[in-house]
Every structure is written in C-alpha cells, then in structure tokens.
mmCIF file of C-alpha atoms and ligand atoms in Angstrom:
data_model
loop_
_atom_site.group_PDB
_atom_site.id
_atom_site.type_symbol
_atom_site.label_atom_id
_atom_site.label_comp_id
_atom_site.label_asym_id
_atom_site.label_seq_id
_atom_site.Cartn_x
_atom_site.Cartn_y
_atom_site.Cartn_z
ATOM 1 C CA MET V 133 40.429 -1.383 -122.437
ATOM 2 C CA GLY V 134 37.484 -2.284 -120.229
ATOM 3 C CA LEU V 135 37.517 -3.624 -116.682
ATOM 4 C CA LEU V 136 35.465 -6.633 -117.854
ATOM 5 C CA ASP V 137 36.982 -7.368 -121.277
ATOM 6 C CA GLY V 138 36.308 -10.978 -122.254
ATOM 7 C CA LYS V 139 34.082 -11.701 -119.223
ATOM 8 C CA ARG V 140 30.928 -13.708 -119.826
ATOM 9 C CA VAL V 141 27.902 -12.525 -117.817
ATOM 10 C CA LEU V 142 24.418 -14.031 -117.336
ATOM 11 C CA ILE V 143 21.745 -11.707 -115.916
ATOM 12 C CA PHE V 144 18.399 -12.829 -114.468
ATOM 13 C CA GLY V 145 15.642 -10.257 -113.916
ATOM 14 C CA VAL V 146 15.385 -7.761 -116.761
ATOM 15 C CA ALA V 147 11.696 -6.822 -117.148
ATOM 16 C CA ASN V 148 12.135 -3.542 -119.044
ATOM 17 C CA ASP V 149 14.504 -0.594 -119.426
ATOM 18 C CA HIS V 150 13.714 0.615 -115.888
ATOM 19 C CA SER V 151 14.882 -2.649 -114.321
ATOM 20 C CA ILE V 152 17.896 -2.609 -112.008
ATOM 21 C CA ALA V 153 19.091 -5.652 -113.970
ATOM 22 C CA TRP V 154 19.116 -3.509 -117.125
ATOM 23 C CA GLY V 155 21.246 -0.822 -115.420
ATOM 24 C CA ILE V 156 23.685 -3.573 -114.474
ATOM 25 C CA ALA V 157 23.639 -5.063 -117.995
ATOM 26 C CA GLN V 158 24.484 -1.703 -119.577
ATOM 27 C CA ALA V 159 27.274 -0.938 -117.109
ATOM 28 C CA LEU V 160 28.940 -4.358 -117.444
ATOM 29 C CA HIS V 161 28.620 -4.236 -121.232
ATOM 30 C CA GLY V 162 30.202 -0.769 -121.158
ATOM 31 C CA GLU V 163 33.301 -2.323 -119.565
ATOM 32 C CA GLY V 164 33.601 -4.941 -122.290
ATOM 33 C CA ALA V 165 31.560 -7.876 -120.947
ATOM 34 C CA GLU V 166 29.444 -10.189 -123.110
ATOM 35 C CA ILE V 167 25.930 -10.353 -121.642
ATOM 36 C CA GLY V 168 23.313 -13.112 -121.727
ATOM 37 C CA PHE V 169 19.792 -12.674 -120.399
ATOM 38 C CA SER V 170 17.153 -14.796 -118.711
ATOM 39 C CA SER V 171 13.702 -13.564 -117.760
ATOM 40 C CA VAL V 172 10.181 -14.901 -117.383
ATOM 41 C CA GLU V 173 8.769 -16.164 -120.688
ATOM 42 C CA SER V 174 5.984 -13.561 -120.970
ATOM 43 C CA LEU V 175 8.518 -10.694 -121.098
ATOM 44 C CA ILE V 176 11.012 -12.168 -123.551
ATOM 45 C CA ASP V 177 9.678 -11.273 -126.985
ATOM 46 C CA LYS V 178 8.180 -7.862 -126.268
ATOM 47 C CA ARG V 179 10.669 -6.496 -123.731
ATOM 48 C CA VAL V 180 13.873 -8.447 -123.218
ATOM 49 C CA ARG V 181 14.964 -9.488 -126.717
ATOM 50 C CA PRO V 182 14.985 -5.917 -128.108
ATOM 51 C CA LEU V 183 17.051 -4.723 -125.128
ATOM 52 C CA ALA V 184 19.436 -7.684 -125.462
ATOM 53 C CA GLU V 185 19.866 -7.006 -129.180
ATOM 54 C CA SER V 186 20.808 -3.393 -128.431
ATOM 55 C CA LEU V 187 23.837 -4.787 -126.541
ATOM 56 C CA GLY V 188 24.624 -7.297 -129.284
ATOM 57 C CA SER V 189 23.414 -10.228 -127.173
ATOM 58 C CA THR V 190 21.911 -13.330 -128.717
ATOM 59 C CA PHE V 191 21.551 -15.442 -125.557
ATOM 60 C CA VAL V 192 17.997 -14.779 -124.285
ATOM 61 C CA GLU V 193 16.335 -17.665 -122.472
ATOM 62 C CA PRO V 194 13.094 -17.925 -120.493
ATOM 63 C CA CYS V 195 13.166 -19.117 -116.876
ATOM 64 C CA ASP V 196 10.674 -19.239 -114.049
ATOM 65 C CA VAL V 197 12.987 -19.637 -111.040
ATOM 66 C CA GLN V 198 10.302 -21.643 -109.229
ATOM 67 C CA ARG V 199 10.909 -24.470 -111.731
ATOM 68 C CA ASP V 200 14.099 -26.560 -111.406
ATOM 69 C CA GLU V 201 13.726 -27.792 -114.980
ATOM 70 C CA ASP V 202 13.726 -24.193 -116.279
ATOM 71 C CA ILE V 203 16.906 -23.415 -114.319
ATOM 72 C CA ASP V 204 18.643 -26.558 -115.594
ATOM 73 C CA ARG V 205 17.610 -25.771 -119.165
ATOM 74 C CA VAL V 206 19.102 -22.244 -119.078
ATOM 75 C CA PHE V 207 22.464 -23.428 -117.762
ATOM 76 C CA ASN V 208 22.564 -26.385 -120.167
ATOM 77 C CA ARG V 209 21.949 -23.957 -123.039
ATOM 78 C CA TRP V 210 24.647 -21.633 -121.649
ATOM 79 C CA GLY V 211 27.106 -24.539 -121.538
ATOM 80 C CA GLU V 212 26.355 -25.416 -125.172
ATOM 81 C CA THR V 213 27.159 -21.897 -126.338
ATOM 82 C CA HIS V 214 29.789 -20.625 -123.868
ATOM 83 C CA ASP V 215 33.096 -21.704 -122.390
ATOM 84 C CA GLY V 216 32.414 -20.833 -118.721
ATOM 85 C CA LEU V 217 30.584 -18.131 -116.766
ATOM 86 C CA ASP V 218 32.412 -15.262 -115.046
ATOM 87 C CA VAL V 219 29.497 -13.292 -113.586
ATOM 88 C CA LEU V 220 26.004 -14.349 -112.478
ATOM 89 C CA VAL V 221 23.540 -11.562 -111.659
ATOM 90 C CA HIS V 222 20.368 -12.359 -109.661
ATOM 91 C CA ALA V 223 18.003 -9.351 -109.768
ATOM 92 C CA LEU V 224 14.539 -10.734 -109.104
ATOM 93 C CA ALA V 225 11.996 -10.990 -106.328
ATOM 94 C CA PHE V 226 8.312 -11.696 -105.901
ATOM 95 C CA ALA V 227 5.662 -11.662 -103.208
ATOM 96 C CA LYS V 228 1.893 -11.548 -103.514
ATOM 97 C CA ARG V 229 0.681 -7.990 -103.756
ATOM 98 C CA GLU V 230 -1.726 -8.589 -100.856
ATOM 99 C CA ASP V 231 1.308 -9.390 -98.674
ATOM 100 C CA LEU V 232 2.925 -5.999 -99.425
ATOM 101 C CA THR V 233 0.261 -4.001 -97.665
ATOM 102 C CA GLY V 234 -1.306 -3.924 -94.212
ATOM 103 C CA ARG V 235 0.083 -5.870 -91.286
ATOM 104 C CA PHE V 236 2.927 -8.420 -91.513
ATOM 105 C CA ILE V 237 1.120 -10.622 -88.980
ATOM 106 C CA ASP V 238 -1.529 -11.415 -91.620
ATOM 107 C CA THR V 239 0.982 -13.084 -93.985
ATOM 108 C CA SER V 240 -0.297 -16.513 -95.038
ATOM 109 C CA ARG V 241 1.821 -19.678 -94.982
ATOM 110 C CA ASP V 242 1.785 -19.933 -98.766
ATOM 111 C CA GLY V 243 2.520 -16.217 -99.266
ATOM 112 C CA PHE V 244 5.521 -16.546 -96.959
ATOM 113 C CA ALA V 245 6.765 -19.655 -98.790
ATOM 114 C CA LEU V 246 6.278 -18.019 -102.218
ATOM 115 C CA ALA V 247 8.316 -14.942 -101.260
ATOM 116 C CA GLN V 248 11.113 -17.141 -99.872
ATOM 117 C CA ASP V 249 11.117 -19.420 -102.925
ATOM 118 C CA VAL V 250 11.272 -16.722 -105.609
ATOM 119 C CA SER V 251 13.261 -14.088 -103.729
ATOM 120 C CA ALA V 252 15.790 -16.082 -101.671
ATOM 121 C CA TYR V 253 15.954 -19.798 -102.552
ATOM 122 C CA SER V 254 16.316 -18.898 -106.237
ATOM 123 C CA LEU V 255 19.806 -17.531 -105.529
ATOM 124 C CA VAL V 256 20.798 -20.922 -104.110
ATOM 125 C CA GLY V 257 19.195 -22.838 -106.995
ATOM 126 C CA LEU V 258 20.751 -20.639 -109.692
ATOM 127 C CA THR V 259 24.168 -20.729 -108.026
ATOM 128 C CA ARG V 260 24.143 -24.540 -107.746
ATOM 129 C CA ALA V 261 23.095 -24.945 -111.379
ATOM 130 C CA ALA V 262 25.800 -22.472 -112.462
ATOM 131 C CA MET V 263 28.581 -24.183 -110.466
ATOM 132 C CA PRO V 264 29.929 -26.470 -113.234
ATOM 133 C CA GLN V 265 30.499 -23.380 -115.399
ATOM 134 C CA LEU V 266 31.962 -21.071 -112.747
ATOM 135 C CA ARG V 267 35.728 -20.817 -112.185
ATOM 136 C CA ARG V 268 38.282 -19.087 -109.950
ATOM 137 C CA GLY V 269 37.568 -15.358 -110.088
ATOM 138 C CA SER V 270 33.878 -15.745 -110.942
ATOM 139 C CA SER V 271 31.523 -13.348 -109.142
ATOM 140 C CA ILE V 272 27.866 -13.735 -108.159
ATOM 141 C CA LEU V 273 25.722 -10.749 -107.251
ATOM 142 C CA THR V 274 22.204 -10.212 -106.025
ATOM 143 C CA LEU V 275 19.991 -7.265 -105.064
ATOM 144 C CA THR V 276 18.627 -6.597 -101.620
ATOM 145 C CA TYR V 277 16.891 -3.792 -99.726
ATOM 146 C CA TYR V 278 17.146 -2.135 -96.292
ATOM 147 C CA GLY V 279 13.789 -3.663 -95.305
ATOM 148 C CA ALA V 280 15.805 -6.859 -94.619
ATOM 149 C CA GLU V 281 17.353 -5.180 -91.569
ATOM 150 C CA LYS V 282 14.858 -2.619 -90.323
ATOM 151 C CA VAL V 283 11.099 -2.476 -90.490
ATOM 152 C CA VAL V 284 9.853 -0.625 -93.588
ATOM 153 C CA ALA V 285 6.077 -0.129 -93.636
ATOM 154 C CA ASN V 286 4.342 -2.525 -96.080
ATOM 155 C CA TYR V 287 7.561 -4.279 -97.174
ATOM 156 C CA ASN V 288 6.516 -7.033 -94.750
ATOM 157 C CA VAL V 289 7.069 -10.545 -96.135
ATOM 158 C CA MET V 290 9.654 -9.210 -98.604
ATOM 159 C CA GLY V 291 11.721 -7.876 -95.692
ATOM 160 C CA VAL V 292 11.862 -11.367 -94.231
ATOM 161 C CA ALA V 293 12.713 -12.819 -97.659
ATOM 162 C CA LYS V 294 15.540 -10.275 -98.107
ATOM 163 C CA ALA V 295 16.901 -11.117 -94.637
ATOM 164 C CA SER V 296 16.954 -14.730 -95.802
ATOM 165 C CA LEU V 297 18.591 -13.725 -99.103
ATOM 166 C CA GLU V 298 21.365 -11.839 -97.257
ATOM 167 C CA ALA V 299 22.015 -14.912 -95.091
ATOM 168 C CA CYS V 300 22.106 -17.052 -98.268
ATOM 169 C CA VAL V 301 24.810 -14.697 -99.605
ATOM 170 C CA ARG V 302 26.967 -15.360 -96.520
ATOM 171 C CA TYR V 303 26.505 -19.150 -96.573
ATOM 172 C CA LEU V 304 27.127 -19.340 -100.327
ATOM 173 C CA ALA V 305 30.238 -17.149 -99.936
ATOM 174 C CA ALA V 306 31.569 -19.619 -97.355
ATOM 175 C CA ASP V 307 30.754 -22.626 -99.579
ATOM 176 C CA LEU V 308 32.285 -21.198 -102.754
ATOM 177 C CA GLY V 309 35.174 -19.190 -101.305
ATOM 178 C CA PRO V 310 37.569 -22.167 -101.403
ATOM 179 C CA ASP V 311 36.887 -22.392 -105.170
ATOM 180 C CA GLY V 312 37.757 -18.705 -105.625
ATOM 181 C CA ILE V 313 34.139 -17.748 -106.347
ATOM 182 C CA ARG V 314 32.718 -14.644 -104.643
ATOM 183 C CA VAL V 315 29.086 -13.906 -103.669
ATOM 184 C CA ASN V 316 27.854 -10.416 -102.702
ATOM 185 C CA ALA V 317 24.701 -8.325 -102.507
ATOM 186 C CA ILE V 318 23.962 -4.713 -103.414
ATOM 187 C CA SER V 319 21.454 -3.050 -101.093
ATOM 188 C CA ALA V 320 19.856 -0.404 -103.310
ATOM 189 C CA GLY V 321 17.774 2.592 -102.272
ATOM 190 C CA PRO V 322 14.255 2.859 -103.748
ATOM 191 C CA VAL V 323 14.075 2.866 -107.574
ATOM 192 C CA ARG V 324 10.917 3.369 -109.662
ATOM 193 C CA THR V 325 10.837 -0.012 -111.408
ATOM 194 C CA LEU V 326 7.950 -2.295 -112.370
ATOM 195 C CA ALA V 327 8.417 -4.020 -108.982
ATOM 196 C CA ALA V 328 7.832 -0.689 -107.207
ATOM 197 C CA ALA V 329 4.880 0.412 -109.352
ATOM 198 C CA GLY V 330 1.591 0.496 -107.540
ATOM 199 C CA ILE V 331 3.118 -0.210 -104.115
ATOM 200 C CA GLY V 332 1.085 1.709 -101.539
ATOM 201 C CA GLY V 333 3.060 4.712 -100.269
ATOM 202 C CA PHE V 334 6.027 4.125 -102.594
ATOM 203 C CA LYS V 335 5.695 7.540 -104.251
ATOM 204 C CA LYS V 336 5.983 9.442 -100.980
ATOM 205 C CA MET V 337 8.752 7.215 -99.692
ATOM 206 C CA TYR V 338 10.678 7.767 -102.929
ATOM 207 C CA ALA V 339 10.257 11.556 -102.710
ATOM 208 C CA ASP V 340 11.157 11.697 -98.997
ATOM 209 C CA PHE V 341 14.286 9.597 -99.580
ATOM 210 C CA ALA V 342 15.887 12.374 -101.623
ATOM 211 C CA ASP V 343 15.182 14.914 -98.863
ATOM 212 C CA VAL V 344 16.667 12.747 -96.124
ATOM 213 C CA ALA V 345 19.530 10.633 -97.566
ATOM 214 C CA PRO V 346 22.971 12.191 -96.902
ATOM 215 C CA LEU V 347 23.629 12.615 -100.642
ATOM 216 C CA ARG V 348 20.188 14.317 -101.066
ATOM 217 C CA ALA V 349 19.219 12.435 -104.212
ATOM 218 C CA ASN V 350 17.456 9.294 -105.334
ATOM 219 C CA ILE V 351 19.699 6.581 -106.646
ATOM 220 C CA THR V 352 19.619 5.461 -110.287
ATOM 221 C CA ILE V 353 20.051 2.143 -112.060
ATOM 222 C CA GLU V 354 23.307 3.631 -113.409
ATOM 223 C CA ASP V 355 24.527 4.067 -109.802
ATOM 224 C CA VAL V 356 23.764 0.396 -109.146
ATOM 225 C CA GLY V 357 25.476 -0.545 -112.427
ATOM 226 C CA ARG V 358 28.739 1.143 -111.400
ATOM 227 C CA THR V 359 28.870 -0.758 -108.094
ATOM 228 C CA ALA V 360 28.045 -3.949 -110.020
ATOM 229 C CA VAL V 361 31.117 -3.293 -112.225
ATOM 230 C CA TYR V 362 33.250 -3.177 -109.080
ATOM 231 C CA LEU V 363 31.739 -6.385 -107.654
ATOM 232 C CA ALA V 364 31.938 -8.212 -111.002
ATOM 233 C CA SER V 365 35.547 -7.188 -111.626
ATOM 234 C CA ASP V 366 38.864 -8.066 -110.016
ATOM 235 C CA LEU V 367 38.735 -4.651 -108.270
ATOM 236 C CA SER V 368 36.782 -6.497 -105.540
ATOM 237 C CA SER V 369 39.003 -9.614 -105.563
ATOM 238 C CA ALA V 370 39.031 -10.025 -101.745
ATOM 239 C CA VAL V 371 35.390 -9.046 -101.125
ATOM 240 C CA THR V 372 32.845 -11.809 -100.512
ATOM 241 C CA GLY V 373 29.757 -12.420 -98.374
ATOM 242 C CA GLU V 374 29.139 -8.666 -98.191
ATOM 243 C CA VAL V 375 26.183 -6.346 -98.537
ATOM 244 C CA ILE V 376 27.258 -3.107 -100.253
ATOM 245 C CA TYR V 377 24.930 -0.108 -99.948
ATOM 246 C CA VAL V 378 24.007 1.981 -102.969
ATOM 247 C CA ASP V 379 21.647 4.184 -101.022
ATOM 248 C CA GLY V 380 23.144 7.673 -100.852
ATOM 249 C CA GLY V 381 24.039 6.965 -97.218
ATOM 250 C CA PHE V 382 20.445 6.477 -96.051
ATOM 251 C CA SER V 383 21.227 3.379 -93.982
ATOM 252 C CA VAL V 384 23.786 5.142 -91.766
ATOM 253 C CA LEU V 385 21.215 7.540 -90.335
ATOM 254 C CA GLY V 386 19.970 6.912 -86.805
ATOM 255 C CA VAL V 387 17.062 9.327 -87.040
ATOM 256 C CA PRO V 388 16.217 9.928 -90.715
ATOM 257 C CA THR V 389 14.705 13.437 -90.953
ATOM 258 C CA ALA V 390 14.482 16.126 -93.616
ATOM 259 C CA ASP V 391 15.947 19.631 -92.987
HETATM 260 P P1 NAD Y 413 11.797 -5.340 -111.917
HETATM 261 O O1 NAD Y 413 10.336 -5.517 -111.863
HETATM 262 O O2 NAD Y 413 12.357 -4.608 -113.055
HETATM 263 O O3 NAD Y 413 12.541 -6.750 -111.811
HETATM 264 C C1 NAD Y 413 12.026 -7.812 -111.044
HETATM 265 C C2 NAD Y 413 12.210 -9.051 -111.883
HETATM 266 O O4 NAD Y 413 11.848 -10.223 -111.149
HETATM 267 C C3 NAD Y 413 11.329 -9.050 -113.142
HETATM 268 O O5 NAD Y 413 12.131 -9.181 -114.290
HETATM 269 C C4 NAD Y 413 10.456 -10.264 -112.942
HETATM 270 O O6 NAD Y 413 10.110 -10.916 -114.140
HETATM 271 C C5 NAD Y 413 11.388 -11.128 -112.101
HETATM 272 N N1 NAD Y 413 10.695 -12.276 -111.502
HETATM 273 C C6 NAD Y 413 9.647 -12.275 -110.633
HETATM 274 N N2 NAD Y 413 9.249 -13.550 -110.389
HETATM 275 C C7 NAD Y 413 10.073 -14.361 -111.120
HETATM 276 C C8 NAD Y 413 10.166 -15.773 -111.310
HETATM 277 N N3 NAD Y 413 9.339 -16.629 -110.692
HETATM 278 N N4 NAD Y 413 11.126 -16.268 -112.127
HETATM 279 C C9 NAD Y 413 11.973 -15.432 -112.762
HETATM 280 N N5 NAD Y 413 11.945 -14.081 -112.627
HETATM 281 C C10 NAD Y 413 10.992 -13.572 -111.815
HETATM 282 O O7 NAD Y 413 12.202 -4.642 -110.525
HETATM 283 P P2 NAD Y 413 13.598 -4.257 -109.851
HETATM 284 O O8 NAD Y 413 13.262 -3.233 -108.853
HETATM 285 O O9 NAD Y 413 14.614 -3.991 -110.887
HETATM 286 O O10 NAD Y 413 13.958 -5.588 -109.053
HETATM 287 C C11 NAD Y 413 15.202 -6.262 -109.187
HETATM 288 C C12 NAD Y 413 15.762 -6.624 -107.817
HETATM 289 O O11 NAD Y 413 16.122 -5.429 -107.134
HETATM 290 C C13 NAD Y 413 14.786 -7.353 -106.891
HETATM 291 O O12 NAD Y 413 15.495 -8.345 -106.162
HETATM 292 C C14 NAD Y 413 14.330 -6.252 -105.952
HETATM 293 O O13 NAD Y 413 13.916 -6.778 -104.712
HETATM 294 C C15 NAD Y 413 15.627 -5.489 -105.819
HETATM 295 N N6 NAD Y 413 15.528 -4.132 -105.270
HETATM 296 C C16 NAD Y 413 14.664 -3.227 -105.813
HETATM 297 C C17 NAD Y 413 14.587 -1.941 -105.293
HETATM 298 C C18 NAD Y 413 13.598 -0.933 -105.835
HETATM 299 O O14 NAD Y 413 13.294 0.024 -105.125
HETATM 300 N N7 NAD Y 413 13.105 -1.091 -107.051
HETATM 301 C C19 NAD Y 413 15.427 -1.577 -104.231
HETATM 302 C C20 NAD Y 413 16.327 -2.518 -103.719
HETATM 303 C C21 NAD Y 413 16.379 -3.791 -104.256
HETATM 304 O O1 0WE Y 414 12.040 -5.534 -103.468
HETATM 305 C C1 0WE Y 414 11.268 -4.649 -103.815
HETATM 306 C C2 0WE Y 414 9.954 -4.986 -104.478
HETATM 307 C C3 0WE Y 414 9.782 -6.452 -104.753
HETATM 308 C C4 0WE Y 414 8.393 -6.859 -105.166
HETATM 309 C C5 0WE Y 414 7.467 -6.018 -105.771
HETATM 310 C C6 0WE Y 414 6.221 -6.484 -106.140
HETATM 311 C C7 0WE Y 414 5.167 -5.604 -106.729
HETATM 312 C C8 0WE Y 414 4.147 -6.372 -107.539
HETATM 313 C C9 0WE Y 414 8.031 -8.162 -104.919
HETATM 314 N N1 0WE Y 414 6.807 -8.644 -105.256
HETATM 315 C C10 0WE Y 414 5.909 -7.829 -105.858
HETATM 316 N N2 0WE Y 414 4.676 -8.352 -106.193
HETATM 317 C C11 0WE Y 414 3.769 -7.687 -106.942
HETATM 318 O O2 0WE Y 414 2.657 -8.174 -107.180
HETATM 319 N N3 0WE Y 414 11.603 -3.332 -103.551
HETATM 320 C C12 0WE Y 414 12.795 -3.061 -102.749
HETATM 321 C C13 0WE Y 414 10.789 -2.163 -103.965
HETATM 322 C C14 0WE Y 414 9.854 -1.846 -102.841
HETATM 323 O O3 0WE Y 414 8.724 -2.550 -102.657
HETATM 324 C C15 0WE Y 414 8.117 -2.056 -101.514
HETATM 325 C C16 0WE Y 414 8.891 -1.037 -100.976
HETATM 326 C C17 0WE Y 414 10.016 -0.891 -101.819
HETATM 327 C C18 0WE Y 414 11.155 0.055 -101.633
HETATM 328 C C19 0WE Y 414 6.946 -2.464 -100.900
HETATM 329 C C20 0WE Y 414 6.524 -1.806 -99.752
HETATM 330 C C21 0WE Y 414 7.280 -0.793 -99.204
HETATM 331 C C22 0WE Y 414 8.476 -0.391 -99.819
#
C-alpha cells in the first residue's frame, strides 16, 4: 500500500538523474504513483526517455514553457491518454548565465523578463492549462530557493524571479483553494544539479552549507522527494500557499557561521 496509489502525476523539469525533478519522480513512484514527464525537446531522447522507462512511464512529451502552444499540446496529449491529473510538479528555472554573476544592478530588461517568464510565469501558464484535468484533492508543487528572501551573492535575477514564483504560489492557492486544489513550494538547499554546474562560487557555497546548516549535511534529491510525497499526498490535505524548507535548517539561522 503506497501513499499515492492510483495517483496520476505529471513532472516538468527532469534534465538528468541529478535533477531535483528526478528525485521527486522516484519518490512519488515509490509510493505507487503513475508518472508522466515533460522536458525540453533536446533532452528527451538521450536523457529523459530512458529515465522514464525505468519507472515504467510511457508519457514523455517535449515542452518549452516559453511557448503557449507547447504547453497546450502537452495537456491535450495528457487528456487523450489519462482520466485526470492528481499532481503537477514544476521543477524548472532559467536565467542567462551572464545575469548569475557580478552585480544585480547590471541586469538587462530582457534578462529580467526571461527569468520571470521561464521561472515564475510558467507556473501560472502550466497551472491554467492543467485546470480542466485537475480535481478536488489535486496538488501542485514547485521548487524555490532561499535567494528569493535574502540576498545570495550571484543569484541576482533568479532571486527576484523566485520571489515572484513564491507570490504566484500564494495567489494560485487562493484562486484554486475553492476547487479543493492545493499549491505549494519546496525551498531546497543547494544541490549539485545541471542548473548549479559552473555557477561561480557554487562549489564553496555547497561545501560551507554542510558546515553551517543545523543538520550539518547537504540535502539530497531524495530528501526533496520525501517532502514532495507529503505535499502530493492527502497527508498535507489542509496545507496550501506554503513554502516548505528542505534545507537542513539553514534558513532559521540569524548569523550562519561554522564551528
Ligand atoms: P536541472 O538543471 O536538473 O533542472 C532544471 C530544468 O529546467 C531542466 O530540466 C531544464 O531543461 C528546465 N528548463 C529550463 N528552461 C526551460 C524551458 N524554457 N522550458 C522547459 N524547461 C526548461 O536543475 P535543478 O536544480 O533540478 O532545478 C529544478 C528546480 O529546482 C529549479 O526551479 C531550481 O531553481 C530549483 N532549485 C534548485 C536548487 C539547486 O541548488 N540545484 C535549489 C533550490 C531550488
Ligand atoms: O535556481 C537555481 C539555479 C537556476 C538556474 C541555473 C542556471 C545555470 C545555467 C537558472 N538559470 C541558469 N542558467 C544557465 O545558463 N539554484 C537554486 C541553484 C543555484 O544557482 C545559483 C546559486 C544556487 C544555489 C547561482 C548563484 C548563486 C547560488
């Protein structure tokens, strides 16, 4: 008996087996859910389809979340092959690399708009497109980061996009609450994914995190997956509009320092 037996889940944002979305996929599948995947086209054949097949999934559809027609296509395809959607997972973000280094003040208008479009608006667009297939008890989750709330060096335009994403979670929770649909975010500590690779200073920040966080360890995609099980399941039936921290306690510290 799994906590998610018979639940139908659609996950956006698997790039490879290091992705947070993949940790979530494995955890939800482990509790009995059926998982479908959507990722950018270039990753599908080499990376995503083999991972999906390892969980017995056949639904693997490309989608660039900047394109409304891609979003509509994925949900139309879902509707043709499934009777409803219980869980929608949004685990994607993008900003120009040049905007994730140096001073925030140098962010361009188009770099700002790009980060907002891919990293925040996409949650609104995906949720609206999913609406006809969602029902009472359905759960939507997204991924955020502490840089939404406090200044994290170099996170810059992504911090502003994550602040926007967290506000989107609250407004969507208010819109969909009367329909019995919940919307929440997981704020994860640093994880060495493709999206973290090559970020200036990430390596040191990742190492320091384990010395400073109350639980004295980095977090894993399995840790995120277990909290996703809670948010996807009826265990969290009265929880909506929230940001839940999977960060070993880092965010409660007033003066983060190593021993
Ligand atoms: P990842 O690189 O594995 O996943 C990011 C995904 O975003 C990729 O699959 C990529 O294809 C997708 N993406 C980018 N632009 C897209 C577009 N236009 N259309 C569709 N998909 C697009 O990295 P990750 O760290 O697993 O990131 C997943 C989520 O977790 C992101 O929202 C990220 O901000 C968040 N997060 C990451 C960390 C971390 O330290 N890695 C910490 C907290 C939150
Ligand atoms: O949300 C993120 C990263 C999101 C991200 C990563 C990239 C790298 C490649 C968005 N866009 C891009 N664009 C690229 O071209 N994280 C929470 C991980 C992360 O990124 C940082 C961090 C942390 C933590 C950037 C600077 C400082 C800390």
